[in-house]
mmCIF file of C-alpha atoms in Angstrom:
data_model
loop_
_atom_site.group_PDB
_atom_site.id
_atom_site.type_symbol
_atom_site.label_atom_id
_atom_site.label_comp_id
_atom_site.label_asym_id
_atom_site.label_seq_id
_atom_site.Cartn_x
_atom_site.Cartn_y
_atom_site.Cartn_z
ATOM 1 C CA UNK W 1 0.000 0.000 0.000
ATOM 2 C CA UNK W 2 1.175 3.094 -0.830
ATOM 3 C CA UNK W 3 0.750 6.089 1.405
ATOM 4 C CA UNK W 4 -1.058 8.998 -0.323
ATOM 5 C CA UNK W 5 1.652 11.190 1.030
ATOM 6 C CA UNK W 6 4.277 9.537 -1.565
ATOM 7 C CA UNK W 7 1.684 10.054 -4.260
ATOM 8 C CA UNK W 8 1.381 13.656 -3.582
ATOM 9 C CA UNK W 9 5.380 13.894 -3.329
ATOM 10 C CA UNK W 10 5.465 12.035 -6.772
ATOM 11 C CA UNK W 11 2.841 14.256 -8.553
ATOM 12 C CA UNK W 12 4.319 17.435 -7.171
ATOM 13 C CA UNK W 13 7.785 16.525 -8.096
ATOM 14 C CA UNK W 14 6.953 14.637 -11.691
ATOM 15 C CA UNK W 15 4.285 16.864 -12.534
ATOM 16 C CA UNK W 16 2.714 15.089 -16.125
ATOM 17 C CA UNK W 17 5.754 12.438 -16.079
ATOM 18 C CA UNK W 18 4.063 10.634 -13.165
ATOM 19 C CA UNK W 19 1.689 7.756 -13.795
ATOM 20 C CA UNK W 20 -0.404 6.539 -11.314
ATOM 21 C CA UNK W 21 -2.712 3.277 -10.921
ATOM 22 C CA UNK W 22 -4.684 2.976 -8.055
ATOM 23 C CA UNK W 23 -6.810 0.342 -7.687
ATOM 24 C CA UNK W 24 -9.006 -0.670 -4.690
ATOM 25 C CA UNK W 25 -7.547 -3.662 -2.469
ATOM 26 C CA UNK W 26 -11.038 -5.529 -3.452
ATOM 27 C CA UNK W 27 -9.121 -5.465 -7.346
ATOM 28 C CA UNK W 28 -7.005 -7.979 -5.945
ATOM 29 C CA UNK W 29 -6.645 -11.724 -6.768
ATOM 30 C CA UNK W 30 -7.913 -12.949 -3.239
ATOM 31 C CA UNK W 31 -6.061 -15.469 -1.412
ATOM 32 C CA UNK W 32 -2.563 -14.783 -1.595
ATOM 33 C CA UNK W 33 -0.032 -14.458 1.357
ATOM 34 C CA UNK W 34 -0.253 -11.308 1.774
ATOM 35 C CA UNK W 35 -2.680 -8.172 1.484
ATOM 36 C CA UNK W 36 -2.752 -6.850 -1.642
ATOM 37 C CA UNK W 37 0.036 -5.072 -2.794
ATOM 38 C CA UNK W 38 1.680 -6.693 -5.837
ATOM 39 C CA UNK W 39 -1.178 -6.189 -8.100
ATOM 40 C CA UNK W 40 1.176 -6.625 -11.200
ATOM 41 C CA UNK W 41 2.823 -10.234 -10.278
ATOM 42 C CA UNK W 42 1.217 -11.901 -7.227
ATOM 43 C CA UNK W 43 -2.002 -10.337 -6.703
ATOM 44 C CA UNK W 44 -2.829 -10.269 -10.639
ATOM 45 C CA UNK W 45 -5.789 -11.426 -11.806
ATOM 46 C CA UNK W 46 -5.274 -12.292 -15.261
ATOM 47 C CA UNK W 47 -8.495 -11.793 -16.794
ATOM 48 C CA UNK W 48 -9.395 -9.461 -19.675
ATOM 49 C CA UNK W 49 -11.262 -6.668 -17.767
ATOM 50 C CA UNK W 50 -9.920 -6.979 -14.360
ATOM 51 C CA UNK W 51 -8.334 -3.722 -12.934
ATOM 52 C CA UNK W 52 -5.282 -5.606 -12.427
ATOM 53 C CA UNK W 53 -5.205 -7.226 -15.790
ATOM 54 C CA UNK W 54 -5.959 -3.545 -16.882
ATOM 55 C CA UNK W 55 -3.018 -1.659 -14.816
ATOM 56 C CA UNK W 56 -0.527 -4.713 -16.567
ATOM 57 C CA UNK W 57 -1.782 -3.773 -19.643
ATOM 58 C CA UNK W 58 -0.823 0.282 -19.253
ATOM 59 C CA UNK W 59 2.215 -0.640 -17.594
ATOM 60 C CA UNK W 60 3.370 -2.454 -20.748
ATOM 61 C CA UNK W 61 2.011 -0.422 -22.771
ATOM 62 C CA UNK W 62 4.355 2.641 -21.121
ATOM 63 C CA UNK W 63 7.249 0.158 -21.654
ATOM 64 C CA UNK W 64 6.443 -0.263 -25.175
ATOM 65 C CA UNK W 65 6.674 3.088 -26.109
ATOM 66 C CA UNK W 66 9.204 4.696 -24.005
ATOM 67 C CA UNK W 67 11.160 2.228 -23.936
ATOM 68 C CA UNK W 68 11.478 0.123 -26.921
ATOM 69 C CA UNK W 69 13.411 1.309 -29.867
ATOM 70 C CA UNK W 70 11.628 1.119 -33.446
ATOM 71 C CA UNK W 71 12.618 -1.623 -35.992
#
């Protein structure tokens, strides 16, 4: 969990560069070791439409074009 403290700090210091996905702990693939927290690897549900499945999909999709070079 992320306090909304380091979100502000993050906004205010990254202005349009910063990103963020929030989802609701609910969003969460239930039943894992832990609350939720790593909604991108163990708390993923991997389902077209999920908010997690969702938040995977923009964070590769970010990747993609910052960071891939074109062929």
């Amino acid at each position: 969990l992320v306090p909304a403290e380091r979100f502000d700090f993050l906004r205010r210091e990254l202005g349009d560069a910063f990103i963020a996905v929030e989802l609701e702990g609910s969003d969460a693939r239930p039943g894992a070791a832990m609350d939720p927290h790593s909604v991108l690897t163990e708390h993923l549900i991997d389902e077209p439409g999920q908010p997690t499945r969702d938040a995977l999909d923009q964070v590769l999709e970010l990747f993609r074009t910052k960071l891939l070079v074109p062929a």
